Amino acid sequence: MSPGPEPVFPEYETETSQTSKLLKKFKETPFVPVGMAGFAAVVGYGLYKLKHRGDMKMSLHLIHMRVAAQGFVVGAITCGVLYSMFREYVVKPKE
């Protein structure tokens, strides 16, 4: 009999904090937080401009903000894919 229960997946049950896991994930994929921050910035800007939109209809304003937010996120994803391809195929030494 063993003195205590052994972890089923020891590599997943290490004593690390959520912050260190989050920072590790951001280092692996740096464009994810950039896309999230850009999306939040576009939404914040859209809410700010909602009050000062003039005679523009609400639906048209919301469509413009949705397209801007989606465009920023798609751009961040594209940059992330290009960055990872660059790291994988150009910077990585040939074996």
XYZ file of C-alpha atoms in Angstrom:
95
model
C 0.000 0.000 0.000
C 1.272 3.441 -0.789
C 1.296 6.126 1.914
C -0.733 8.614 -0.125
C -2.657 8.891 -3.354
C -0.414 9.432 -6.345
C -1.582 11.967 -8.918
C -3.094 10.469 -12.019
C -1.478 13.040 -14.313
C 1.584 14.371 -12.458
C 2.560 16.785 -15.244
C -0.803 18.529 -14.956
C -1.036 18.596 -11.185
C 2.028 20.649 -10.371
C 1.968 23.441 -7.838
C 1.659 26.416 -10.201
C -0.581 29.410 -9.901
C -3.147 30.498 -12.450
C -1.113 33.642 -13.134
C 1.989 31.677 -14.070
C -0.072 29.424 -16.347
C -1.613 32.496 -17.996
C 1.782 34.148 -18.511
C 3.181 30.928 -19.990
C 0.261 30.719 -22.415
C 0.699 34.365 -23.427
C 4.395 33.722 -24.137
C 3.503 30.764 -26.348
C 0.837 32.664 -28.312
C 1.506 36.408 -27.999
C -1.171 37.536 -30.441
C -4.083 36.132 -28.424
C -3.901 38.868 -25.753
C -3.288 41.436 -28.498
C -6.493 40.335 -30.237
C -8.427 40.332 -26.972
C -7.149 43.800 -26.036
C -7.920 45.146 -29.497
C -11.423 43.722 -29.380
C -11.979 45.324 -25.971
C -10.586 48.639 -27.254
C -12.887 48.645 -30.292
C -15.890 47.810 -28.122
C -14.957 50.540 -25.638
C -14.482 53.061 -28.435
C -17.800 52.021 -29.963
C -19.608 52.509 -26.670
C -17.987 55.919 -26.284
C -18.922 56.970 -29.821
C -22.454 55.624 -29.368
C -23.339 58.767 -27.483
C -21.866 61.072 -30.152
C -22.923 59.284 -33.327
C -24.971 62.225 -34.623
C -27.763 61.329 -37.029
C -26.413 57.839 -37.780
C -28.899 55.055 -37.106
C -28.212 52.743 -34.202
C -28.190 49.600 -36.368
C -25.661 51.087 -38.786
C -23.409 52.152 -35.907
C -23.549 48.663 -34.388
C -22.760 47.039 -37.740
C -19.704 49.282 -38.159
C -18.466 48.468 -34.665
C -18.996 44.732 -35.170
C -17.052 44.777 -38.442
C -14.229 46.776 -36.828
C -13.983 44.390 -33.858
C -14.055 41.313 -36.081
C -11.488 42.836 -38.401
C -9.113 43.502 -35.527
C -9.451 39.964 -34.195
C -9.001 38.388 -37.641
C -5.964 40.601 -38.214
C -4.451 39.529 -34.887
C -5.085 35.859 -35.702
C -3.489 36.287 -39.130
C -0.429 37.981 -37.607
C -0.196 35.175 -35.053
C -0.297 32.487 -37.725
C 2.327 34.282 -39.803
C 4.506 34.731 -36.710
C 4.259 31.053 -35.783
C 5.016 30.014 -39.384
C 8.022 32.332 -39.378
C 9.285 30.814 -36.122
C 8.667 27.272 -37.340
C 10.037 27.420 -40.863
C 12.477 30.345 -41.055
C 14.070 30.767 -37.626
C 14.081 27.101 -36.613
C 17.296 25.442 -37.779
C 16.964 22.752 -40.406
C 17.411 19.215 -39.130
